[in-house]
Amino acid sequence: MRVLNATQMREADRLTIEEIGVPSIVLMENAGRQVVGALEARFEELVGQRVVVLCGCGNNGGDGFVIARTLKQREIDAAVFLVGAVRDVQGDARCNLNILGQIGMPVVEIPDEQAWELHYSEIAGFDVIVDAILGTGIKVPLIGVLQTLVADINELEIPVVSVDLPTGLSADTHDVVGEAMKAALTVTMGAPKVSLLLPPAEMHAGDLVVADVGIPRRVIDELEGPRLEVITRESVRRFVGTRQVESHKGDFGHVLFVAGSAGKTGAASLAAVGAVKSGVGLVTVATPRSSQAVVASYAADYMTEGLAETPDGCVDLPGLERVLGLPSDVIAIGPGLGKGSSVSDFVHGLLTRSGVPLVCDADALNACAVEDALLCSHDGIDVIITPHPGEMARLQGTTVEDVQANRIEAARSFAIGHGVHVVLKGHRTVIACPNGHVFLNVTGNPGMATGGTGDVLTGVIAAWFAQLLDAEAACKIGVYLHGLAGDLAVVEKGEVAMSASDLVPFLGNAVLDLAGREGVDVEE
């Protein structure tokens, strides 16, 4: 599902009206009726509640006038307030405003702060507030009566349903500058906007409904400009196929992990079992010799290989030749690998000499912080990197705060500049591709904010990479299933007690859920 900015949304409207032939007033009618449908779905006893619709003077307000009329037609107690003056309402919005007059539905003007003070207590007595004041066109912070109105409503304990965007948010950024409406539900038109998906603006949106108002999907898909998409169940389901009865382990790839060090063997095991539970045919963990027995003891589902090591129990450069000689379809390097010059030399050597696709995580990324140019595709070999914000900041020579404030551009610029696929982990994991396309993942929960979940993700992505041999597809299905497994696990484990190892048994259930087959109970 594509995410649009304000310019793209206007162009989608224009193409639908001028080239497809859908009148603009029909789009407005559809938008209003979709919001009413969402209201009825959200509030079961809507017929017995009082709804106030706050409208602006533009098209967002026009949607609000349709909402008010539709509520009245369904015998729901509704009132309309115009934040502005009637004389300023034009076009389709004016047409729908005039209809309210024809059916005897009064519209009260609130042109200034004095009028707001006069009507505030009346509005505070309603059960539901519909925010149809400002849509996607806002570019500057709210001032005057709008600022006061939004601040006052945010203090009320009344659920707000926002139309397209909560008033005060922009369609072009997930920053929040000044006052912005705090909605319990946002019904956005045609396609989601970035402010509804990423914090801090996301925190103002509440639950999100994307309404079909009649803009053809092909119009949205063919729009020019930045390409940002939400990963949906439908978009990744096709990667999960039915296995043939004559299948054998060689059909599903072999992942070689270079991971672990003294005191960090758990990371290597978590990555390996994440891969095993994601369907890969074979898994081998290459780890320092002194860690091999420990890594092998965690699970019987993968093979291990001992490597030359330094006195402090990290991989040493002579072990590189052994790794390059081991069979694999994908090499994943980094989880629990440790730090030091020997690790850096090993990582640098593997990045420049590997003949198979790579997944680089954790300490492999830290080893490249000074020489990030090593993290690039070469000889047609794909590379996936999976940094958390701190690792991304080190790679780009910036701060975690800067990365978090610009997650999409941070990932996109690195992906394009280095020719790699970037999986920037965290809330709303970002996948950026070398062609500039960016994807947002919406599965997952705060219970996954614990050590080791990133190692599991490395294993999941590597497993799907080995099976699909498609870096973009592996990233998309990997982060989606990893988050979905967390969503299934949190139901039983809770956010506080959930650990990285709790995710692993739910990876199979996540695949079943994605494929539309009934899951099985997971034993403790």
Short mmCIF file of C-alpha atoms in Angstrom, two decimals:
data_model
loop_
_atom_site.label_atom_id
_atom_site.label_comp_id
_atom_site.label_asym_id
_atom_site.label_seq_id
_atom_site.Cartn_x
_atom_site.Cartn_y
_atom_site.Cartn_z
CA MET A 1 0.00 0.00 0.00
CA ARG A 2 1.60 3.23 -1.15
CA VAL A 3 2.08 6.19 1.21
CA LEU A 4 1.50 9.60 -0.38
CA ASN A 5 2.64 13.12 0.41
CA ALA A 6 0.46 16.19 -0.07
CA THR A 7 1.58 16.84 -3.66
CA GLN A 8 0.99 13.23 -4.68
CA MET A 9 -2.43 13.20 -3.03
CA ARG A 10 -3.49 16.32 -4.93
CA GLU A 11 -2.26 14.76 -8.17
CA ALA A 12 -4.18 11.56 -7.45
CA ASP A 13 -7.34 13.61 -6.94
CA ARG A 14 -6.70 15.57 -10.15
CA LEU A 15 -6.11 12.48 -12.28
CA THR A 16 -9.21 10.79 -10.88
CA ILE A 17 -11.33 13.84 -11.65
CA GLU A 18 -9.88 14.91 -15.01
CA GLU A 19 -8.76 11.65 -16.61
CA ILE A 20 -10.88 8.98 -14.97
CA GLY A 21 -13.96 11.20 -14.96
CA VAL A 22 -15.07 10.91 -11.34
CA PRO A 23 -16.55 14.32 -10.35
CA SER A 24 -14.85 15.95 -7.38
CA ILE A 25 -18.14 16.23 -5.54
CA VAL A 26 -18.53 12.44 -5.82
CA LEU A 27 -15.14 11.99 -4.17
CA MET A 28 -16.27 14.30 -1.37
CA GLU A 29 -19.53 12.37 -0.96
CA ASN A 30 -17.63 9.08 -0.84
CA ALA A 31 -15.21 10.46 1.75
CA GLY A 32 -17.97 11.64 4.04
CA ARG A 33 -19.88 8.40 3.84
CA GLN A 34 -16.74 6.36 4.51
CA VAL A 35 -16.15 8.35 7.69
CA VAL A 36 -19.71 7.70 8.83
CA GLY A 37 -19.18 4.00 8.20
CA ALA A 38 -16.04 4.11 10.33
CA LEU A 39 -17.92 5.96 13.07
CA GLU A 40 -20.63 3.32 13.12
CA ALA A 41 -18.04 0.54 13.27
CA ARG A 42 -16.13 2.23 16.09
CA PHE A 43 -19.07 3.34 18.25
CA GLU A 44 -21.65 0.58 18.51
CA GLU A 45 -24.24 2.81 20.19
CA LEU A 46 -23.77 5.77 17.85
CA VAL A 47 -27.53 6.21 17.39
CA GLY A 48 -27.83 7.04 21.08
CA GLN A 49 -24.89 9.46 21.16
CA ARG A 50 -24.45 13.12 20.27
CA VAL A 51 -21.88 13.89 17.57
CA VAL A 52 -20.41 17.32 16.82
CA VAL A 53 -18.75 17.90 13.45
CA LEU A 54 -16.13 20.67 13.40
CA CYS A 55 -15.56 21.83 9.82
CA GLY A 56 -13.02 24.05 8.14
CA CYS A 57 -13.63 26.21 5.10
CA GLY A 58 -11.87 23.93 2.59
CA ASN A 59 -12.48 20.47 1.17
CA ASN A 60 -11.85 18.80 4.52
CA GLY A 61 -14.74 20.84 5.84
CA GLY A 62 -16.75 19.78 2.79
CA ASP A 63 -16.22 16.17 3.87
CA GLY A 64 -17.49 17.24 7.27
CA PHE A 65 -20.69 18.69 5.81
CA VAL A 66 -21.35 15.36 4.08
CA ILE A 67 -20.70 13.56 7.37
CA ALA A 68 -23.18 15.78 9.22
CA ARG A 69 -25.86 15.30 6.56
CA THR A 70 -25.37 11.53 6.50
CA LEU A 71 -25.57 11.34 10.30
CA LYS A 72 -28.83 13.29 10.24
CA GLN A 73 -30.22 10.99 7.55
CA ARG A 74 -29.45 8.04 9.82
CA GLU A 75 -31.23 9.75 12.70
CA ILE A 76 -28.09 10.34 14.71
CA ASP A 77 -28.03 13.47 16.85
CA ALA A 78 -25.44 15.70 15.15
CA ALA A 79 -24.45 19.36 15.15
CA VAL A 80 -22.17 21.34 12.84
CA PHE A 81 -19.74 24.13 13.70
CA LEU A 82 -17.77 25.97 11.04
CA VAL A 83 -14.32 27.11 12.20
CA GLY A 84 -14.32 30.21 10.04
CA ALA A 85 -16.92 32.20 8.13
CA VAL A 86 -19.58 30.92 5.71
CA ARG A 87 -18.51 33.47 3.10
CA ASP A 88 -15.10 31.76 2.83
CA VAL A 89 -16.50 28.35 1.89
CA GLN A 90 -16.26 27.73 -1.87
CA GLY A 91 -16.65 25.04 -4.53
CA ASP A 92 -17.88 21.55 -3.64
CA ALA A 93 -17.66 22.36 0.05
CA ARG A 94 -20.06 25.30 -0.45
CA CYS A 95 -22.44 23.05 -2.34
CA ASN A 96 -22.59 20.62 0.57
CA LEU A 97 -22.87 23.49 3.04
CA ASN A 98 -25.89 24.79 1.12
CA ILE A 99 -27.51 21.36 1.25
CA LEU A 100 -27.35 21.48 5.05
CA GLY A 101 -29.35 24.68 4.90
CA GLN A 102 -31.90 23.08 2.60
CA ILE A 103 -32.51 20.19 5.01
CA GLY A 104 -32.76 22.49 8.02
CA MET A 105 -29.45 21.65 9.65
CA PRO A 106 -27.96 24.81 11.18
CA VAL A 107 -24.26 25.61 10.94
CA VAL A 108 -22.73 27.73 13.71
CA GLU A 109 -19.77 29.93 12.78
CA ILE A 110 -16.67 30.12 14.98
CA PRO A 111 -14.62 32.81 13.25
CA ASP A 112 -12.42 33.82 16.19
CA GLU A 113 -11.32 32.98 19.71
CA GLN A 114 -14.15 34.98 21.26
CA ALA A 115 -16.70 32.83 19.41
CA TRP A 116 -14.83 29.71 20.46
CA GLU A 117 -15.03 30.73 24.12
CA LEU A 118 -18.75 31.24 23.67
CA HIS A 119 -19.38 27.77 22.22
CA TYR A 120 -16.69 25.73 23.97
CA SER A 121 -18.88 24.49 26.82
CA GLU A 122 -21.57 23.42 24.34
CA ILE A 123 -19.09 21.40 22.28
CA ALA A 124 -17.66 19.87 25.45
CA GLY A 125 -21.06 18.30 26.09
CA PHE A 126 -21.02 16.04 23.02
CA ASP A 127 -20.08 12.34 23.08
CA VAL A 128 -17.99 12.26 19.89
CA ILE A 129 -16.09 15.00 18.05
CA VAL A 130 -15.44 14.77 14.31
CA ASP A 131 -12.40 16.80 13.29
CA ALA A 132 -12.92 17.93 9.67
CA ILE A 133 -11.09 21.23 10.02
CA LEU A 134 -7.83 20.92 8.08
CA GLY A 135 -6.62 18.17 5.75
CA THR A 136 -3.37 17.51 3.89
CA GLY A 137 -2.59 21.09 2.90
CA ILE A 138 -1.22 22.45 6.18
CA LYS A 139 2.38 23.68 6.02
CA VAL A 140 2.74 25.98 9.05
CA PRO A 141 1.91 25.62 12.76
CA LEU A 142 -1.58 26.47 13.93
CA ILE A 143 -2.21 29.97 15.29
CA GLY A 144 -5.14 31.95 16.65
CA VAL A 145 -8.48 30.26 17.10
CA LEU A 146 -7.27 26.99 15.56
CA GLN A 147 -4.43 26.71 18.05
CA THR A 148 -6.71 27.47 20.97
CA LEU A 149 -9.48 25.16 19.77
CA VAL A 150 -7.15 22.18 19.27
CA ALA A 151 -5.44 22.71 22.63
CA ASP A 152 -8.79 22.87 24.42
CA ILE A 153 -10.20 19.78 22.70
CA ASN A 154 -7.07 17.82 23.55
CA GLU A 155 -7.84 18.46 27.21
CA LEU A 156 -11.31 16.96 26.91
CA GLU A 157 -11.98 13.28 27.54
CA ILE A 158 -14.07 12.99 24.38
CA PRO A 159 -13.03 10.67 21.52
CA VAL A 160 -12.01 12.54 18.39
CA VAL A 161 -12.36 11.11 14.89
CA SER A 162 -10.18 13.00 12.42
CA VAL A 163 -10.88 13.20 8.69
CA ASP A 164 -7.84 12.50 6.51
CA LEU A 165 -5.37 13.95 9.05
CA PRO A 166 -5.70 15.23 12.61
CA THR A 167 -5.78 19.02 12.38
CA GLY A 168 -2.25 20.35 12.88
CA LEU A 169 -0.40 17.46 11.25
CA SER A 170 1.25 17.67 7.84
CA ALA A 171 1.08 15.05 5.10
CA ASP A 172 4.75 15.68 4.30
CA THR A 173 6.46 15.06 7.64
CA HIS A 174 6.10 13.03 10.79
CA ASP A 175 7.29 15.96 12.90
CA VAL A 176 4.79 17.74 15.12
CA VAL A 177 5.28 21.48 15.22
CA GLY A 178 2.89 23.24 17.56
CA GLU A 179 -0.58 22.05 18.50
CA ALA A 180 -2.11 19.04 16.77
CA MET A 181 -5.36 17.24 17.40
CA LYS A 182 -5.09 13.97 19.34
CA ALA A 183 -7.45 11.59 17.60
CA ALA A 184 -8.74 8.22 18.76
CA LEU A 185 -9.37 7.31 15.12
CA THR A 186 -8.23 8.79 11.82
CA VAL A 187 -10.01 7.98 8.56
CA THR A 188 -7.62 8.91 5.79
CA MET A 189 -8.60 9.09 2.13
CA GLY A 190 -7.16 6.95 -0.67
CA ALA A 191 -3.79 6.20 0.86
CA PRO A 192 -1.99 6.64 4.19
CA LYS A 193 0.30 9.60 4.85
CA VAL A 194 3.67 9.45 6.56
CA SER A 195 2.49 11.47 9.58
CA LEU A 196 -0.01 8.70 10.35
CA LEU A 197 2.69 6.02 10.42
CA LEU A 198 5.80 7.40 12.12
CA PRO A 199 6.31 9.03 15.51
CA PRO A 200 5.91 11.55 16.92
CA ALA A 201 3.00 12.51 14.62
CA GLU A 202 1.71 8.94 14.60
CA MET A 203 0.88 9.28 18.30
CA HIS A 204 -1.80 11.84 17.36
CA ALA A 205 -3.54 9.60 14.81
CA GLY A 206 -4.99 6.86 17.00
CA ASP A 207 -6.30 3.88 15.07
CA LEU A 208 -6.03 4.25 11.31
CA VAL A 209 -8.59 3.44 8.61
CA VAL A 210 -7.66 3.91 4.95
CA ALA A 211 -10.89 4.72 3.10
CA ASP A 212 -11.54 3.87 -0.55
CA VAL A 213 -13.14 7.03 -1.95
CA GLY A 214 -13.00 6.03 -5.61
CA ILE A 215 -9.39 6.79 -6.59
CA PRO A 216 -8.29 3.84 -8.75
CA ARG A 217 -5.36 1.87 -7.37
CA ARG A 218 -3.46 2.21 -10.64
CA VAL A 219 -3.60 6.01 -10.34
CA ILE A 220 -1.91 5.82 -6.96
CA ASP A 221 0.62 3.22 -8.08
CA GLU A 222 1.70 5.22 -11.13
CA LEU A 223 2.21 8.57 -9.38
CA GLU A 224 5.62 10.14 -9.79
CA GLY A 225 7.77 11.14 -6.85
CA PRO A 226 9.17 9.34 -3.79
CA ARG A 227 7.99 5.76 -3.48
CA LEU A 228 7.12 4.77 0.06
CA GLU A 229 4.93 1.75 0.78
CA VAL A 230 3.48 -0.01 3.78
CA ILE A 231 4.16 -3.74 3.86
CA THR A 232 0.78 -5.44 3.89
CA ARG A 233 -0.24 -9.04 4.42
CA GLU A 234 -1.27 -9.27 0.76
CA SER A 235 2.07 -7.95 -0.49
CA VAL A 236 4.13 -10.67 1.23
CA ARG A 237 1.70 -13.59 1.28
CA ARG A 238 2.70 -14.57 -2.25
CA PHE A 239 6.22 -15.42 -1.04
CA VAL A 240 4.89 -18.28 1.09
CA GLY A 241 4.18 -21.15 -1.26
CA THR A 242 3.16 -24.77 -0.76
CA ARG A 243 6.13 -27.12 -0.72
CA GLN A 244 6.23 -29.97 -3.20
CA VAL A 245 5.95 -33.48 -1.76
CA GLU A 246 9.33 -34.46 -3.24
CA SER A 247 11.13 -31.49 -1.63
CA HIS A 248 14.40 -32.00 0.23
CA LYS A 249 16.59 -29.77 2.38
CA GLY A 250 18.73 -28.73 -0.55
CA ASP A 251 15.73 -27.01 -2.14
CA PHE A 252 15.49 -24.42 0.61
CA GLY A 253 18.97 -23.01 0.84
CA HIS A 254 21.92 -23.08 3.22
CA VAL A 255 22.73 -20.16 5.53
CA LEU A 256 26.18 -19.85 7.04
CA PHE A 257 26.36 -17.64 10.14
CA VAL A 258 29.65 -16.12 11.24
CA ALA A 259 28.69 -15.18 14.76
CA GLY A 260 29.42 -15.43 18.44
CA SER A 261 32.44 -14.87 20.67
CA ALA A 262 33.38 -15.50 24.27
CA GLY A 263 30.38 -14.43 26.39
CA LYS A 264 28.19 -13.73 23.33
CA THR A 265 27.28 -17.20 22.14
CA GLY A 266 23.56 -16.62 22.69
CA ALA A 267 23.41 -14.14 19.82
CA ALA A 268 24.78 -16.74 17.41
CA SER A 269 22.23 -19.33 18.54
CA LEU A 270 19.27 -16.93 18.40
CA ALA A 271 20.15 -16.02 14.80
CA ALA A 272 20.57 -19.67 13.85
CA VAL A 273 17.29 -20.90 15.36
CA GLY A 274 15.52 -17.90 13.83
CA ALA A 275 16.70 -19.19 10.45
CA VAL A 276 15.81 -22.80 11.22
CA LYS A 277 12.25 -21.81 12.19
CA SER A 278 11.93 -19.73 9.01
CA GLY A 279 12.20 -22.69 6.69
CA VAL A 280 15.79 -22.71 5.44
CA GLY A 281 17.10 -26.14 4.55
CA LEU A 282 20.48 -26.05 6.28
CA VAL A 283 22.15 -23.82 8.86
CA THR A 284 25.79 -23.75 9.89
CA VAL A 285 27.25 -21.51 12.60
CA ALA A 286 30.93 -20.70 12.23
CA THR A 287 32.18 -19.41 15.56
CA PRO A 288 35.47 -19.19 17.49
CA ARG A 289 36.68 -22.65 18.54
CA SER A 290 36.28 -21.99 22.24
CA SER A 291 32.63 -21.03 21.68
CA GLN A 292 31.76 -23.91 19.35
CA ALA A 293 30.68 -26.40 22.00
CA VAL A 294 28.56 -23.78 23.77
CA VAL A 295 26.81 -22.72 20.56
CA ALA A 296 26.23 -26.36 19.61
CA SER A 297 24.70 -27.11 23.02
CA TYR A 298 21.86 -24.63 22.56
CA ALA A 299 20.09 -26.56 19.80
CA ALA A 300 20.43 -29.68 17.69
CA ASP A 301 18.96 -28.15 14.55
CA TYR A 302 22.10 -26.54 13.12
CA MET A 303 25.70 -27.47 12.44
CA THR A 304 28.73 -25.68 13.88
CA GLU A 305 32.22 -24.99 12.65
CA GLY A 306 35.13 -23.87 14.82
CA LEU A 307 37.28 -20.97 13.63
CA ALA A 308 40.70 -19.64 14.52
CA GLU A 309 40.41 -17.18 17.39
CA THR A 310 42.20 -14.41 19.23
CA PRO A 311 43.27 -14.74 22.89
CA ASP A 312 40.07 -12.94 23.95
CA GLY A 313 37.83 -15.43 22.14
CA CYS A 314 36.93 -13.54 18.94
CA VAL A 315 37.31 -14.65 15.35
CA ASP A 316 40.81 -14.22 13.94
CA LEU A 317 41.73 -13.43 10.35
CA PRO A 318 43.15 -16.91 9.55
CA GLY A 319 39.62 -18.27 10.00
CA LEU A 320 38.46 -16.33 6.94
CA GLU A 321 39.82 -18.90 4.50
CA ARG A 322 37.83 -21.63 6.26
CA VAL A 323 34.63 -19.58 6.03
CA LEU A 324 35.16 -18.86 2.35
CA GLY A 325 35.56 -22.60 1.75
CA LEU A 326 32.35 -23.64 3.50
CA PRO A 327 29.22 -24.32 1.41
CA SER A 328 26.45 -21.69 1.65
CA ASP A 329 23.87 -19.78 -0.35
CA VAL A 330 23.90 -16.80 2.02
CA ILE A 331 26.39 -15.70 4.67
CA ALA A 332 25.11 -13.76 7.67
CA ILE A 333 27.79 -12.11 9.78
CA GLY A 334 27.75 -10.06 12.95
CA PRO A 335 25.60 -11.31 15.85
CA GLY A 336 27.77 -11.48 18.98
CA LEU A 337 30.95 -11.28 16.92
CA GLY A 338 32.72 -8.89 19.28
CA LYS A 339 35.04 -6.00 18.59
CA GLY A 340 38.72 -5.43 17.92
CA SER A 341 41.14 -5.18 15.00
CA SER A 342 41.01 -8.91 14.26
CA VAL A 343 37.22 -8.81 13.95
CA SER A 344 37.43 -5.75 11.71
CA ASP A 345 40.01 -7.41 9.46
CA PHE A 346 37.89 -10.54 9.25
CA VAL A 347 34.73 -8.59 8.36
CA HIS A 348 36.52 -6.45 5.81
CA GLY A 349 38.01 -9.52 4.17
CA LEU A 350 34.66 -11.30 3.96
CA LEU A 351 32.92 -8.26 2.50
CA THR A 352 35.47 -7.92 -0.28
CA ARG A 353 35.91 -11.64 -1.07
CA SER A 354 32.55 -13.29 -0.52
CA GLY A 355 31.11 -15.00 -3.56
CA VAL A 356 27.59 -15.32 -2.10
CA PRO A 357 25.02 -12.77 -0.87
CA LEU A 358 25.60 -11.27 2.57
CA VAL A 359 23.51 -10.18 5.55
CA CYS A 360 25.48 -7.87 7.83
CA ASP A 361 24.35 -7.08 11.36
CA ALA A 362 25.56 -5.86 14.73
CA ASP A 363 29.35 -6.09 15.17
CA ALA A 364 29.89 -6.55 11.44
CA LEU A 365 28.39 -3.09 10.97
CA ASN A 366 30.41 -1.64 13.82
CA ALA A 367 33.54 -2.98 12.13
CA CYS A 368 32.67 -0.88 9.08
CA ALA A 369 31.86 2.37 10.89
CA VAL A 370 35.12 3.95 9.76
CA GLU A 371 35.14 2.34 6.30
CA ASP A 372 31.46 2.24 5.39
CA ALA A 373 32.37 2.06 1.69
CA LEU A 374 33.04 -1.64 2.28
CA LEU A 375 29.30 -2.11 2.78
CA CYS A 376 28.40 -2.20 -0.87
CA SER A 377 27.33 -4.72 -3.46
CA HIS A 378 30.02 -5.98 -5.81
CA ASP A 379 30.14 -8.36 -8.75
CA GLY A 380 26.35 -8.58 -8.74
CA ILE A 381 26.26 -9.93 -5.17
CA ASP A 382 23.47 -8.48 -3.03
CA VAL A 383 24.14 -7.18 0.46
CA ILE A 384 21.55 -6.60 3.21
CA ILE A 385 22.47 -4.61 6.31
CA THR A 386 20.28 -4.61 9.43
CA PRO A 387 21.35 -1.72 11.70
CA HIS A 388 19.57 -0.41 14.74
CA PRO A 389 19.55 3.42 15.02
CA GLY A 390 22.85 3.52 16.93
CA GLU A 391 24.63 1.46 14.29
CA MET A 392 23.06 3.53 11.53
CA ALA A 393 24.28 6.71 13.21
CA ARG A 394 27.83 5.35 13.41
CA LEU A 395 27.77 4.35 9.74
CA GLN A 396 26.61 7.83 8.71
CA GLY A 397 28.69 9.81 11.18
CA THR A 398 25.66 11.40 12.80
CA THR A 399 23.59 11.03 15.97
CA VAL A 400 20.85 8.62 16.94
CA GLU A 401 18.52 11.61 17.30
CA ASP A 402 19.19 12.65 13.70
CA VAL A 403 18.58 9.11 12.43
CA GLN A 404 15.32 8.77 14.34
CA ALA A 405 14.11 12.17 13.16
CA ASN A 406 14.81 11.20 9.53
CA ARG A 407 14.48 7.42 9.47
CA ILE A 408 13.23 7.16 5.92
CA GLU A 409 15.84 9.45 4.38
CA ALA A 410 18.65 8.00 6.50
CA ALA A 411 17.91 4.50 5.20
CA ARG A 412 17.15 5.59 1.64
CA SER A 413 20.29 7.69 1.19
CA PHE A 414 22.55 4.90 2.46
CA ALA A 415 20.83 2.27 0.32
CA ILE A 416 21.16 4.34 -2.84
CA GLY A 417 24.70 5.52 -2.09
CA HIS A 418 26.05 2.04 -1.31
CA GLY A 419 23.87 -0.13 -3.51
CA VAL A 420 22.64 -2.23 -0.58
CA HIS A 421 19.34 -3.09 1.06
CA VAL A 422 18.97 -1.38 4.43
CA VAL A 423 16.74 -2.72 7.20
CA LEU A 424 16.69 0.09 9.78
CA LYS A 425 15.29 -1.61 12.86
CA GLY A 426 12.99 -0.15 15.50
CA HIS A 427 9.38 0.91 15.77
CA ARG A 428 8.16 0.97 12.16
CA THR A 429 11.20 -0.82 10.73
CA VAL A 430 12.28 0.85 7.47
CA ILE A 431 13.44 -1.14 4.45
CA ALA A 432 15.27 0.89 1.82
CA CYS A 433 16.33 -0.52 -1.55
CA PRO A 434 19.13 0.57 -3.92
CA ASN A 435 16.50 1.80 -6.40
CA GLY A 436 15.18 4.30 -3.83
CA HIS A 437 11.99 2.42 -2.95
CA VAL A 438 11.22 2.38 0.77
CA PHE A 439 8.90 0.11 2.74
CA LEU A 440 7.50 0.50 6.26
CA ASN A 441 6.64 -2.45 8.47
CA VAL A 442 3.69 -2.12 10.84
CA THR A 443 3.86 -5.47 12.66
CA GLY A 444 5.55 -5.78 16.05
CA ASN A 445 5.11 -4.32 19.53
CA PRO A 446 7.08 -2.81 22.45
CA GLY A 447 7.59 -6.23 24.02
CA MET A 448 10.17 -6.85 21.31
CA ALA A 449 12.39 -4.07 22.67
CA THR A 450 14.74 -6.51 24.35
CA GLY A 451 18.18 -7.91 23.66
CA GLY A 452 18.39 -10.64 21.05
CA THR A 453 15.31 -9.87 18.96
CA GLY A 454 17.55 -8.27 16.35
CA ASP A 455 19.62 -11.46 16.18
CA VAL A 456 16.46 -13.46 15.53
CA LEU A 457 15.55 -11.00 12.77
CA THR A 458 18.95 -11.50 11.14
CA GLY A 459 18.27 -15.23 11.06
CA VAL A 460 14.77 -14.79 9.65
CA ILE A 461 15.92 -12.48 6.86
CA ALA A 462 18.89 -14.70 6.01
CA ALA A 463 16.64 -17.77 5.83
CA TRP A 464 14.21 -16.16 3.41
CA PHE A 465 17.11 -14.70 1.43
CA ALA A 466 18.49 -18.23 0.95
CA GLN A 467 15.07 -19.56 -0.08
CA LEU A 468 13.94 -16.73 -2.37
CA LEU A 469 17.32 -15.41 -3.59
CA ASP A 470 15.63 -12.00 -3.76
CA ALA A 471 16.99 -9.38 -1.35
CA GLU A 472 13.97 -7.06 -1.40
CA ALA A 473 11.50 -9.90 -0.92
CA ALA A 474 13.58 -11.41 1.89
CA CYS A 475 13.68 -8.09 3.75
CA LYS A 476 9.94 -7.53 3.40
CA ILE A 477 8.74 -10.96 4.44
CA GLY A 478 11.46 -11.22 7.09
CA VAL A 479 10.52 -8.07 8.99
CA TYR A 480 6.80 -8.73 8.55
CA LEU A 481 6.94 -12.27 9.93
CA HIS A 482 9.35 -11.31 12.71
CA GLY A 483 6.96 -8.59 13.88
CA LEU A 484 3.93 -10.84 13.47
CA ALA A 485 5.60 -13.52 15.59
CA GLY A 486 6.09 -10.86 18.25
CA ASP A 487 2.42 -9.91 18.02
CA LEU A 488 1.41 -13.55 18.50
CA ALA A 489 3.89 -14.06 21.34
CA VAL A 490 2.84 -10.97 23.28
CA VAL A 491 -0.69 -12.34 23.68
CA GLU A 492 0.69 -15.19 25.82
CA LYS A 493 3.86 -13.66 27.27
CA GLY A 494 2.95 -10.00 27.74
CA GLU A 495 5.15 -7.05 26.81
CA VAL A 496 7.20 -7.00 30.02
CA ALA A 497 8.20 -10.65 30.27
CA MET A 498 8.65 -11.42 26.57
CA SER A 499 12.19 -12.36 25.57
CA ALA A 500 13.88 -12.88 22.21
CA SER A 501 13.72 -16.66 22.59
CA ASP A 502 9.94 -16.37 23.07
CA LEU A 503 9.64 -15.16 19.47
CA VAL A 504 11.15 -18.26 17.93
CA PRO A 505 8.31 -20.76 18.59
CA PHE A 506 5.84 -18.31 17.08
CA LEU A 507 7.65 -17.91 13.75
CA GLY A 508 5.89 -20.98 12.37
CA ASN A 509 2.53 -19.70 13.58
CA ALA A 510 3.27 -16.38 11.88
CA VAL A 511 3.78 -18.18 8.56
CA LEU A 512 0.54 -20.10 9.06
CA ASP A 513 -1.28 -16.88 9.92
CA LEU A 514 0.14 -15.13 6.86
CA ALA A 515 -0.80 -17.99 4.58
CA GLY A 516 -4.33 -18.06 5.95
CA ARG A 517 -4.00 -21.43 7.61
CA GLU A 518 -4.94 -22.07 11.21
CA GLY A 519 -2.07 -21.87 13.66
CA VAL A 520 -1.21 -24.43 16.30
CA ASP A 521 -0.83 -24.03 20.02
CA VAL A 522 2.72 -23.28 21.13
CA GLU A 523 3.93 -25.27 24.09
CA GLU A 524 5.59 -23.51 26.99
#
